[in-house]
Amino acid sequence: MEALIPVINKLQDVFNTVGADIIQLPQIAVVGTQSSGKSSVLESLVGRDLLPRGTGIVTRRPLILQLVHIDPGDARKNDDVGREGEEWGKFLHTKNKIYTDFDEIRQEIEAETERVSGNNKGISDEPIHLKIYSPHVVNLTLVDLPGITKVPVGDQPKDIELQIRDLILKHISNPNCIILAVTAANTDMATSEALKVAREVDPDGRRTLAVVTKLDLMDAGTDAMDVLMGRVIPVKLGLIGVVNRSQLDINNKKSVADAIRDEHAFLQKKYPSLANRNGTKYLARTLNRLLMHHIRDCLPELKTRINVLAAQYQSLLGSYGEPVEDQSATLLQLITKFATEYCNTIEGTAKYIETAELCGGARICYIFHETFGRTLECVDPLGGLSTIDILTAIRNATGPRPSLFVPEISFELLVKKQVKRLEEPSLRCVELVHEEMQRIIQHCSNYSTQELQRFPKLHEAIVEVVTSLLRKRLPITNEMVHNLVAIELAYINTKHPDFADACGVMNNNIEEQRRNRMRELPTAVSRDKSLGKGPATVSGEPPASGADADGAKAQAAGPQGEPEGTGTWRGMLKKGEDSSGSGPGSPLKGAVNLLDVPVPVARKLSSREQRDCEVIERLIKSYFLIVRKNIQDSVPKAVMHFLVNHVKDSLQSELVGQLYKSGLLNDLLTESEDMAQRRKEAADMLQALQKASQVIAEIRETHLW
């Protein structure tokens, strides 16, 4: 059991060599307010004066103090001073320099504190590591922390209280840390700041030991019996009282050994029943025992933590790669690996598969069948066309002659206008696929080809080559998609099987409607005769029959079915004739200015006009759906052939042709500035973790665990 503490000291040395604090080793942290006697307790445990003294805040950096017990005969020769010494110290920051004069140790602590924290009473969380070898100490690892303060003094920062508190919590929050809460006996234990801070991180008190100092300075007529018996504030690990040297004793160079003898005499006189469970020597033995048991409990978890970190750093070191020896082979290998990963990401066979979002080929498929497909389905075949637009197109296609049938040219003009609307979403589909192929470059760089992070210039060159290749293929693909729409516009195939079927069904419907109107015609004629009206005709025109009779009636009745009069153009002409004929001296009888005739904006369509518009609408819709189906099928195929597959097939050859040149090797394979440093740090840390794992394995072999 006693050998467990040196094992922890050895682990501490291992991790100190790499300057890492990733493993929380078992230790004892000393917490207390300023001038509560923390430093005196530590010096009593060491048995020598080695800590700085003064007023106000003296400890301004954590001091990790490792006490190593050696046999009295195991004296080391100090080559620097040329004499034997049974006690000596070593600092981590001074490497292998040995200090046999403890005054020098104190001066070095002061100098190192000012070097980092300055001389303005500021604090720093960077620790000072000091190891003391002595036959008069027990094996311990202690951390001396700055004393708790409330009010900044001198030129201390205003938040000095918070800084010190955060620093203390950082160390005592370690679950492997035993908290040594130091409180002066001449203060009320209920107001102890040390116990308050300790309770925040250790509410059950399972790893807190209270030390009551200055028992000899209590007011006359009072004692600390209730406190030492645990009746005031119970602490599970116990309370131990000690008597420190006064400032006068320190000034008079009173030795620690003499102070311990006087302490024992005081306890025997003042607290005889508790003398054997208090004092500095009992405190040292208790701390040694607690630390050993604590180390034994922490070792299994510590071993697991070390193994996990070793695996992580092994993986990290592997990602950094080995130093480049054969530049040509390395460059060709990286280019090939990137091209393979790029193609695998498109095919869905990449090693690293995204789980947060669609990526690569899956996203391209989504663009084709979800984004592009749904966009086309949302395009209304008759969008942007009103009935008046269709009627106008029909009239414009007939010229000056009235038509008996719907002109075919009007259908072609209108359906081409609608098919043209499919070009914009098709080009947008190409753009989305191009953007996704750009994203695949970043995906391969981040997840699939981590070696590229070592060579930033090579990474930039690869990105530039692939981007240039994609940029070169984009206009070609856009032109092909544009041609697909242009092909559909070039020839309106009214003999298309699907379109012919739709026309047949539509003709049947029209014929059925005509028959229905013919059945209703006698009834309409009888109703007109009963009203005493015949079909309105223009002078010199025979009465219309059949379907043309309906149009003639509508034209004779005017736009709103009114009788011939001033509300129609025939009435306007007649009125013009009458007015011109009545005026004296009129040069042209019956002349009228047609530009002055108001053209009705909205009117009720005749039955024939309605029928013609319906025919055109149905034809447009039927043919548009055929073209939309063709575009929905042909655009993804064109994008895959001209963009995706072409880039896949030519990517590696393009990269090799652009980058695999002897003149570019040195420049492309230049590592980033911090890569070599990170590789060294990872290798050192891995080596430290492997050594730590060996140390723990030795413990198991020697049955110390």
PDB file of C-alpha atoms in Angstrom, residues 9-10 12-13 16 64-68 88-92 105 129-133:
ATOM      1  CA  ASN A   9       4.350  10.524  -8.221  1.00  0.00           C
ATOM      2  CA  LYS A  10       5.843   8.572 -11.109  1.00  0.00           C
ATOM      3  CA  GLN A  12       2.781  12.783 -12.317  1.00  0.00           C
ATOM      4  CA  ASP A  13       6.372  12.928 -13.584  1.00  0.00           C
ATOM      5  CA  ASN A  16       4.745  16.625 -16.452  1.00  0.00           C
ATOM      6  CA  ILE A  64       2.217  21.171  -6.590  1.00  0.00           C
ATOM      7  CA  LEU A  65       4.437  19.782  -3.843  1.00  0.00           C
ATOM      8  CA  GLN A  66       5.477  16.136  -4.107  1.00  0.00           C
ATOM      9  CA  LEU A  67       7.039  14.689  -0.941  1.00  0.00           C
ATOM     10  CA  VAL A  68       9.147  11.618  -1.617  1.00  0.00           C
ATOM     11  CA  TRP A  88      17.064  18.115  -1.661  1.00  0.00           C
ATOM     12  CA  GLY A  89      14.504  19.571  -4.023  1.00  0.00           C
ATOM     13  CA  LYS A  90      13.923  19.768  -7.788  1.00  0.00           C
ATOM     14  CA  PHE A  91      11.731  22.055  -9.868  1.00  0.00           C
ATOM     15  CA  LEU A  92      10.149  20.946 -13.090  1.00  0.00           C
ATOM     16  CA  ILE A 105      14.026  26.927  -3.079  1.00  0.00           C
ATOM     17  CA  HIS A 129       5.991  21.790  -9.673  1.00  0.00           C
ATOM     18  CA  LEU A 130       8.352  21.088  -6.759  1.00  0.00           C
ATOM     19  CA  LYS A 131       9.551  17.701  -5.602  1.00  0.00           C
ATOM     20  CA  ILE A 132      11.174  17.272  -2.156  1.00  0.00           C
ATOM     21  CA  TYR A 133      13.268  14.191  -1.331  1.00  0.00           C
TER      22      TYR A 133
END
